[in-house]
Coordinates of C-alpha atoms and ligand atoms in Angstrom, one line a residue:
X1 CA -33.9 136.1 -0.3
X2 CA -33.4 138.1 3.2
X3 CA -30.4 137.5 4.5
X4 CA -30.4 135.0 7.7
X5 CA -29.2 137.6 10.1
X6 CA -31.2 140.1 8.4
X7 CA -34.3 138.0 8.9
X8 CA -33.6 137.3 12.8
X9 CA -33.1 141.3 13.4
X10 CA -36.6 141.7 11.9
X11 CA -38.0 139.2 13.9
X12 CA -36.7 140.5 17.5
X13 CA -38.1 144.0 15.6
X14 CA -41.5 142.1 15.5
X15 CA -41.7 140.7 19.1
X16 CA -40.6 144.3 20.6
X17 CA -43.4 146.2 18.7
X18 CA -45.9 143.3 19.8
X19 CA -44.3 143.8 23.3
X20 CA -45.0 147.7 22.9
X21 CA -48.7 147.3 21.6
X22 CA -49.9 144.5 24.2
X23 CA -48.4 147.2 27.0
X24 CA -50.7 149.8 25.9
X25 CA -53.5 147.2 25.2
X26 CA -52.9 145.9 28.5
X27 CA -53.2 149.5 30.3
X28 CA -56.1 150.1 28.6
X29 CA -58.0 147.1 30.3
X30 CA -56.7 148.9 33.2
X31 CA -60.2 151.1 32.6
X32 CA -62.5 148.3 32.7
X33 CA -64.6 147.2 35.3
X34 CA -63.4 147.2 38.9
X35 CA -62.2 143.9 39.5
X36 CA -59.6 144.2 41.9
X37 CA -57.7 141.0 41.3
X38 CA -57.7 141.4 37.4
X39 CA -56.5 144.9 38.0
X40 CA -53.4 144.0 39.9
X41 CA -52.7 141.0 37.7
X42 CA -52.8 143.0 34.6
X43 CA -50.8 146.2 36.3
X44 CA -48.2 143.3 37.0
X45 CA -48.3 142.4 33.6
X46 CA -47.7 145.6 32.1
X47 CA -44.8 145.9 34.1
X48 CA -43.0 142.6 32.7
X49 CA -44.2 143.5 29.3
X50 CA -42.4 146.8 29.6
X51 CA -39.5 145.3 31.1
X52 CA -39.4 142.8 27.9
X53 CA -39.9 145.6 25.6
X54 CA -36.7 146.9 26.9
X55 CA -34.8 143.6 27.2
X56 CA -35.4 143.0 23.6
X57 CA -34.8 147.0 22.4
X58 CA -31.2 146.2 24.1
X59 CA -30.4 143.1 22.2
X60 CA -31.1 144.8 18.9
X61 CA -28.8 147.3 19.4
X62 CA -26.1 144.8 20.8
X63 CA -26.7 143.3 17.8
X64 CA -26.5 147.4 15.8
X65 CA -30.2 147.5 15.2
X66 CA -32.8 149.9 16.0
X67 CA -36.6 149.1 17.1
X68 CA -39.1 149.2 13.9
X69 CA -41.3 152.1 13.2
X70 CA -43.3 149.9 11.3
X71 CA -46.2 147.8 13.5
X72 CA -44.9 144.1 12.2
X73 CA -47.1 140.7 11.5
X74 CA -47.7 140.1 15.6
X75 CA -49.0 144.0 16.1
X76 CA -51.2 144.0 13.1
X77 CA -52.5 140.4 14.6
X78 CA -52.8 141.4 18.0
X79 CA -54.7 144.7 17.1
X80 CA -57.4 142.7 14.9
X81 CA -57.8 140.8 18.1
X82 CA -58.6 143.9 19.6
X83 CA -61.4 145.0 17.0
X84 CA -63.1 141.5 16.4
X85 CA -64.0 141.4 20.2
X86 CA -64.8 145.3 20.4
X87 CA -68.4 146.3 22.1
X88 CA -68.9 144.4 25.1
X89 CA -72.6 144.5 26.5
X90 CA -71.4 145.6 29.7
X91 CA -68.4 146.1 32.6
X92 CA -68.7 142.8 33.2
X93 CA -68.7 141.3 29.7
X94 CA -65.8 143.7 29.3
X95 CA -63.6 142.5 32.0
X96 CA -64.2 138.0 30.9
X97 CA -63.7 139.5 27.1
X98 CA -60.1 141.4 28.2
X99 CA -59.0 138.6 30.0
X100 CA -59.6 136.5 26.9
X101 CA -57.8 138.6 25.0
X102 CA -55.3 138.9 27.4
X103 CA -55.0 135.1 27.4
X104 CA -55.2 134.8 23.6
X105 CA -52.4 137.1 23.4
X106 CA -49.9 135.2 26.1
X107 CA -50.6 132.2 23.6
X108 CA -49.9 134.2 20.9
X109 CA -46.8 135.6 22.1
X110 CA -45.8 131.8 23.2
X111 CA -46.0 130.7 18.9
X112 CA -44.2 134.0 18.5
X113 CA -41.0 133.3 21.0
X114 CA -40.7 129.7 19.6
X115 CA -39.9 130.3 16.5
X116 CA -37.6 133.1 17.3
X117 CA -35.6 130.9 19.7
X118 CA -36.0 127.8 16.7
X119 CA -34.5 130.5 14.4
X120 CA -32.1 132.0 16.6
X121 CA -30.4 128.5 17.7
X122 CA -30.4 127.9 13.6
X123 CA -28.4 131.4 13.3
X124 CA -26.1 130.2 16.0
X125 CA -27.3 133.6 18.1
X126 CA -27.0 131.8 21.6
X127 CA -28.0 135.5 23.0
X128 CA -31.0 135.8 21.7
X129 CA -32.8 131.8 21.8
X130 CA -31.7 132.9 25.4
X131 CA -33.4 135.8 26.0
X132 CA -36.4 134.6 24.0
X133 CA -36.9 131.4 26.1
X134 CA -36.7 133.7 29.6
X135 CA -39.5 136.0 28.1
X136 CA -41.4 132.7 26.9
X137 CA -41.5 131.1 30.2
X138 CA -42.6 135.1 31.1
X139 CA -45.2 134.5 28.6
X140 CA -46.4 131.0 29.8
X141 CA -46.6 132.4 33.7
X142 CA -48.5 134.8 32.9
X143 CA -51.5 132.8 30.9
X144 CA -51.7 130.5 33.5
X145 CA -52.6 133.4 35.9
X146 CA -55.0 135.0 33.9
X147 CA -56.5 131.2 32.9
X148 CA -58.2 131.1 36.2
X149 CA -59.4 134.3 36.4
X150 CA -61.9 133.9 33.3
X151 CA -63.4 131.6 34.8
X152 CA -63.6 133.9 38.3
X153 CA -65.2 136.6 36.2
X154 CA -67.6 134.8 34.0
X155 CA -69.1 133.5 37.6
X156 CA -68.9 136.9 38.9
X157 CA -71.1 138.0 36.2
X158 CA -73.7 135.4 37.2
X159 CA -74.2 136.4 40.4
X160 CA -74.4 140.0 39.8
X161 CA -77.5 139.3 37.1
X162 CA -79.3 137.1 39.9
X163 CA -78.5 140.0 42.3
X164 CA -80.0 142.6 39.7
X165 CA -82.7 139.7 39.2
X166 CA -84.1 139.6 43.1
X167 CA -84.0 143.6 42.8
X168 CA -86.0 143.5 40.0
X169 CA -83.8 145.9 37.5
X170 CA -83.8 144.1 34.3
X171 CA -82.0 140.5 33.5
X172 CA -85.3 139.3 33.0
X173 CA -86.6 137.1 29.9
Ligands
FE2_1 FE1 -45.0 139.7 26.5

C-alpha cells in the first residue's frame, strides 16, 4: 500500500495539474461569445486559478516534491467534461455551455479540496488542510458567481432569437 505521506504528495500533485488544466480551459472560454460580464468573471478566475496553481506548486516543494508530469484522476475528469459538451450550436449556446462547465468544475474542485483537507488533518499536515480550505472557500466564491450568470445567458439567448425572429433571419419552426 502507498505510503500515507506518499499518498497526500500525490494528491496536492492532482489538485495543481487540475488547477493548471481548468486555467487553460478557462482562457479558452475567453474566445467565446462577447459577453462582457462572463468575460471579466472568467479573466478574474484565471487569475485565482493561477495564483492556486502556484500556492499549491510551493507547498509541494516545502514539503520536497515536484509538480506531476502526469495529467492525474481530476485532469483526465475535467477534460472528458470538456469533450462530452463539445459543439455548441452557436455563440450563444457556447457561452450558457462554458459557464456550466465552468460551474461543474468549481463543484468538482469543491469534492476534490475536501478530501484533501479530510486527508491532510488525518496526516497531521496542518499546512496543507490549511491551504486546501483557503482555495476551497476560493472554489465555492467563485461558483456562486458564475451560478447567476447561467441563468443571465440562457435569457440572453432568448431575446436574441425573438430579435432574429421580428427580423425574419431564421429561428423559425
Ligand atoms: Fe481552482
Amino acid at each position: 500500500m502507498e505510503h500515507t505521506r506518499d499518498r497526500l504528495i500525490r494528491y496536492i500533485q492532482d489538485a495543481q495539474a487540475a488547477e493548471v488544466g481548468i486555467a487553460r480551459t478557462l482562457e479558452g472560454f475567453l474566445d467565446d461569445g462577447d459577453n462582457e460580464m462572463v468575460r471579466s468573471l472568467l479573466r478574474d478566475h484565471v487569475a485565482v486559478t493561477k495564483n492556486q496553481a502556484n500556492r499549491l506548486e510551493q507547498r509541494l516543494r516545502t514539503m520536497g516534491a515536484e509538480t506531476s508530469a502526469g495529467k492525474g484522476f481530476f485532469n483526465s475528469l475535467l477534460g472528458r467534461v470538456s469533450e462530452i459538451m463539445h459543439g455548441a450550436h452557436d455563440d450563444y449556446d457556447k457561452v450558457t455551455q462554458n459557464l456550466i462547465k465552468a460551474y461543474a468544475t468549481e463543484h468538482l474542485e469543491i469534492g476534490m479540496y475536501t478530501a484533501l483537507i479530510a486527508y491532510a488533518r488525518a496526516c497531521n499536515d496542518e499546512e496543507t488542510a490549511t491551504l486546501a480550505e483557503e482555495i476551497l472557500a476560493e472554489e465555492e466564491e467563485a461558483a456562486e458567481r458564475i451560478f447567476p450568470l447561467i441563468e443571465q445567458c440562457a435569457q440572453a439567448t432568448y431575446l436574441a432569437a425573438v430579435h432574429d425572429e421580428t427580423r425574419g433571419m431564421g429561428y423559425r419552426a
